[in-house]
CSV table of C-alpha atoms and ligand atoms in Angstrom, one decimal:
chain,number,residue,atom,x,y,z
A,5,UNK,CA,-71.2,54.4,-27.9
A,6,UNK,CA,-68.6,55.4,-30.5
A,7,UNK,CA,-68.0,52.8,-33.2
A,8,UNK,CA,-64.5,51.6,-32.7
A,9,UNK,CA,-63.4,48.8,-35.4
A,10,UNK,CA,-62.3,45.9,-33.9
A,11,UNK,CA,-58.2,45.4,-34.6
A,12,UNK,CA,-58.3,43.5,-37.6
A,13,UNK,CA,-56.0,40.4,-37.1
A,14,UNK,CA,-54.6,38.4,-40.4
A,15,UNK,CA,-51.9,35.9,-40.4
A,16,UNK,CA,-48.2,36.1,-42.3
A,17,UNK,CA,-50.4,34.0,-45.3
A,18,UNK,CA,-53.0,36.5,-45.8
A,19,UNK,CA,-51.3,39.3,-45.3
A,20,UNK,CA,-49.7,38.1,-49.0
A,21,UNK,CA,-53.2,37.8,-50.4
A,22,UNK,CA,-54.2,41.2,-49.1
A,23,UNK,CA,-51.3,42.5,-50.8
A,24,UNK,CA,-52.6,41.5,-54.1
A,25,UNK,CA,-55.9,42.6,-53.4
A,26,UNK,CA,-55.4,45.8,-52.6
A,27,UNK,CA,-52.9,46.5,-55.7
A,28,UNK,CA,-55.2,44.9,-58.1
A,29,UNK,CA,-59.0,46.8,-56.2
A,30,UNK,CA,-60.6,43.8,-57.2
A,31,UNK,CA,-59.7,40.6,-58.5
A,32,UNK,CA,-60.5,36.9,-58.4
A,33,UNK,CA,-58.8,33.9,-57.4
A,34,UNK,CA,-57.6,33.0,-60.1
A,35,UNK,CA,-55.4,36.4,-60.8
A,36,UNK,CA,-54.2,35.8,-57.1
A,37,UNK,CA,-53.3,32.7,-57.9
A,38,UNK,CA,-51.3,33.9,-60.8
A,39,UNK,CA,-49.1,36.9,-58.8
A,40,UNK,CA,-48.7,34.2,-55.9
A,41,UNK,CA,-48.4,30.7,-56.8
A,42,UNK,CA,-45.0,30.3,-57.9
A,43,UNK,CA,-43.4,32.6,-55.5
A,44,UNK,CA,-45.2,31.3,-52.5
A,45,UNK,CA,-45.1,27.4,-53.5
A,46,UNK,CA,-49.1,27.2,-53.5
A,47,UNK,CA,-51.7,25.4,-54.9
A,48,UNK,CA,-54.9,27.3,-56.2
A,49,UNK,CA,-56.9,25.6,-53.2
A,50,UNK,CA,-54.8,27.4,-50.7
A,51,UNK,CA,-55.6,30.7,-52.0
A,52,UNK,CA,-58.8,30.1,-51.9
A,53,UNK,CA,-59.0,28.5,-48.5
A,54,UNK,CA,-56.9,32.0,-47.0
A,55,UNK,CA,-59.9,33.8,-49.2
A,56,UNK,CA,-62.3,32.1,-47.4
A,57,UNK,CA,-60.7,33.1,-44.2
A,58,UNK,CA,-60.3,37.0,-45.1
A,59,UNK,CA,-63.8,37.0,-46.2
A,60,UNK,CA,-65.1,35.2,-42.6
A,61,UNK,CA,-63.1,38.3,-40.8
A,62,UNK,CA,-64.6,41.1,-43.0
A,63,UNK,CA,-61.5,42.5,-44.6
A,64,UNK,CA,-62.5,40.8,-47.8
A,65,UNK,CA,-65.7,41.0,-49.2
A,66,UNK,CA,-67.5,39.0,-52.1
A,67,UNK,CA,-69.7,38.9,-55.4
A,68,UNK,CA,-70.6,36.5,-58.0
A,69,UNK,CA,-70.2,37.3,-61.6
A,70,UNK,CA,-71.4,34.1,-63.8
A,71,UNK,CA,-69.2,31.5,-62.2
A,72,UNK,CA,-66.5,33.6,-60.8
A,73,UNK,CA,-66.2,35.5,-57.7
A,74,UNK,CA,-64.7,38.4,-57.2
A,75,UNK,CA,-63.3,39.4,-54.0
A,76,UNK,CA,-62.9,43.5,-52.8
A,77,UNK,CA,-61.1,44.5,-49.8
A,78,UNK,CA,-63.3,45.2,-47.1
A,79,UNK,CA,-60.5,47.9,-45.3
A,80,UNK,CA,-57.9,49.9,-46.6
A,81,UNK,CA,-54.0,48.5,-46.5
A,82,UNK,CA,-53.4,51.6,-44.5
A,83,UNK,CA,-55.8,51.1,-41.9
A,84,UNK,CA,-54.6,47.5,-41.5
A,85,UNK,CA,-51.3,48.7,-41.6
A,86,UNK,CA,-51.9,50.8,-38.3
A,87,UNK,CA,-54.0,47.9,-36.4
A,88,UNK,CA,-51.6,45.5,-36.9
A,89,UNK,CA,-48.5,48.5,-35.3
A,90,UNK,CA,-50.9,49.0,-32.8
A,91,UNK,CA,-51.4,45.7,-31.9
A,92,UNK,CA,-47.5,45.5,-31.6
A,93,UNK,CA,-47.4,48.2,-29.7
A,94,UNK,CA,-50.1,46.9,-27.2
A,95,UNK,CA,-48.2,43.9,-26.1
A,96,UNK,CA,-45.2,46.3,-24.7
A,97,UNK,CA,-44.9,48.5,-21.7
A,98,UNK,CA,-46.1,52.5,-22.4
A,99,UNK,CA,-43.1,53.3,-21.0
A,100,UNK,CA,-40.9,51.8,-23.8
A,101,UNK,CA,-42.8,52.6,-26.7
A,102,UNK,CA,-40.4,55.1,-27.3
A,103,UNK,CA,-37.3,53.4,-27.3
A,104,UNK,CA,-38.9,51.1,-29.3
A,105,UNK,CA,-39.9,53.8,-32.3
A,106,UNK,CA,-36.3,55.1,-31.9
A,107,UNK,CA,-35.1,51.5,-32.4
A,108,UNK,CA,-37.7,50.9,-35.5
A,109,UNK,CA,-36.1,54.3,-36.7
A,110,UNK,CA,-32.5,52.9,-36.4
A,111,UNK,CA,-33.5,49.7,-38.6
A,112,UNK,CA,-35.6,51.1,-41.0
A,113,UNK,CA,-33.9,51.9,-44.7
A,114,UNK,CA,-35.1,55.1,-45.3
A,115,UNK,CA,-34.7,57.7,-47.9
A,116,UNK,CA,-34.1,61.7,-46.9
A,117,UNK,CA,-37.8,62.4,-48.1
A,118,UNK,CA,-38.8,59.9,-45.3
A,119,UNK,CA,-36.5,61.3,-42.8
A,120,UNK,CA,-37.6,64.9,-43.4
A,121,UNK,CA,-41.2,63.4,-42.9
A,122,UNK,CA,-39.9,62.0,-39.9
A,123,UNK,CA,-38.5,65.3,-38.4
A,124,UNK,CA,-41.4,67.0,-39.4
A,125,UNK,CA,-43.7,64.8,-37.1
A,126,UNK,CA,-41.2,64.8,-34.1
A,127,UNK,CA,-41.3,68.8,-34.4
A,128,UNK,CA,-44.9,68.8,-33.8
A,129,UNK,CA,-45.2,66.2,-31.3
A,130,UNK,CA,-46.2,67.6,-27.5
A,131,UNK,CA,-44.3,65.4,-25.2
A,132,UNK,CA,-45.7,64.8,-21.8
A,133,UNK,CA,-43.9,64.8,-18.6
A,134,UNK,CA,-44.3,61.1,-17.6
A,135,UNK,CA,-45.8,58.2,-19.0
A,136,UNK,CA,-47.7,55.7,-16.7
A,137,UNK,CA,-46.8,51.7,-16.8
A,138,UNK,CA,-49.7,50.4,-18.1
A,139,UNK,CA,-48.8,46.5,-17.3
A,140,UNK,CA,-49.7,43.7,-15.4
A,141,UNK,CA,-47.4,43.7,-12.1
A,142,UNK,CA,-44.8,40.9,-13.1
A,143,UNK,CA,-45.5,41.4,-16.8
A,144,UNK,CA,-42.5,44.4,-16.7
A,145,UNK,CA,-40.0,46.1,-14.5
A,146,UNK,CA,-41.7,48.6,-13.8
A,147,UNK,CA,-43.9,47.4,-11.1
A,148,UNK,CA,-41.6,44.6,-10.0
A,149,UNK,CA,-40.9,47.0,-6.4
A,150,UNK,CA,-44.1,47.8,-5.7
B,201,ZN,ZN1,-44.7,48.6,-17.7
């Protein structure tokens, strides 16, 4: 059996501590406490509490060093990055996940280097003829008048 990851899933509050982790490679709780504490309103137990929590998922892992631990991320930001877009796009009908890049598109603040990447990508892609509703009957139009 091929050895998919499992979607990693991290709330709003550690996605902030991943952020830090990632930039720094590896740190302690202490320096994450220093990037985050004013900014985010928290006290040094709270970092260490979301630590806890990143570690118990595996995108975080740990050593100790004398008294100090340091933490290393377990996955790369890009990786989580994708999970967490393909989680999105999991909770919406096949069928609209189109409309729903072209819609990300129109939001997105982009530079002309990102819209040439864009452009480049959409020249490549092979579109198919159809795409199948993959919901639950009542969970989209789709399959309402079946
Ligand atoms: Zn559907």
């Amino acid at each position: 059996m091929e050895n998919v990851p499992s979607p990693v899933k991290i709330s709003d509050s550690e996605w902030e501590v991943m952020r830090v982790v990632w930039t720094l490679g590896q740190t302690t709780a202490q320096e994450i406490t220093q990037v985050l504490a004013d900014s985010m309103g928290w006290k040094p137990a709270t970092i260490k509490t979301l630590l806890g929590r990143l570690v118990k998922k595996e995108v975080v892992w740990t050593e100790q060093e004398g008294k100090k631990f340091i933490y290393h991320p377990a996955v790369s930001e890009m990786e989580t990055v994708r999970s967490a877009t393909e989680n999105l796009f999991s909770h919406i009908c096949a069928k609209r996940i189109g409309e729903t890049i072209a819609d990300l598109v129109e939001e997105a603040t982009l530079t002309q280097a990102d819209i040439d990447s864009i452009m480049a990508q959409l020249r490549q892609k092979q579109p198919v003829e159809t795409i199948e509703c993959n919901c639950i009957p009542g969970q989209c139009e789709c399959k309402q008048h079946e």
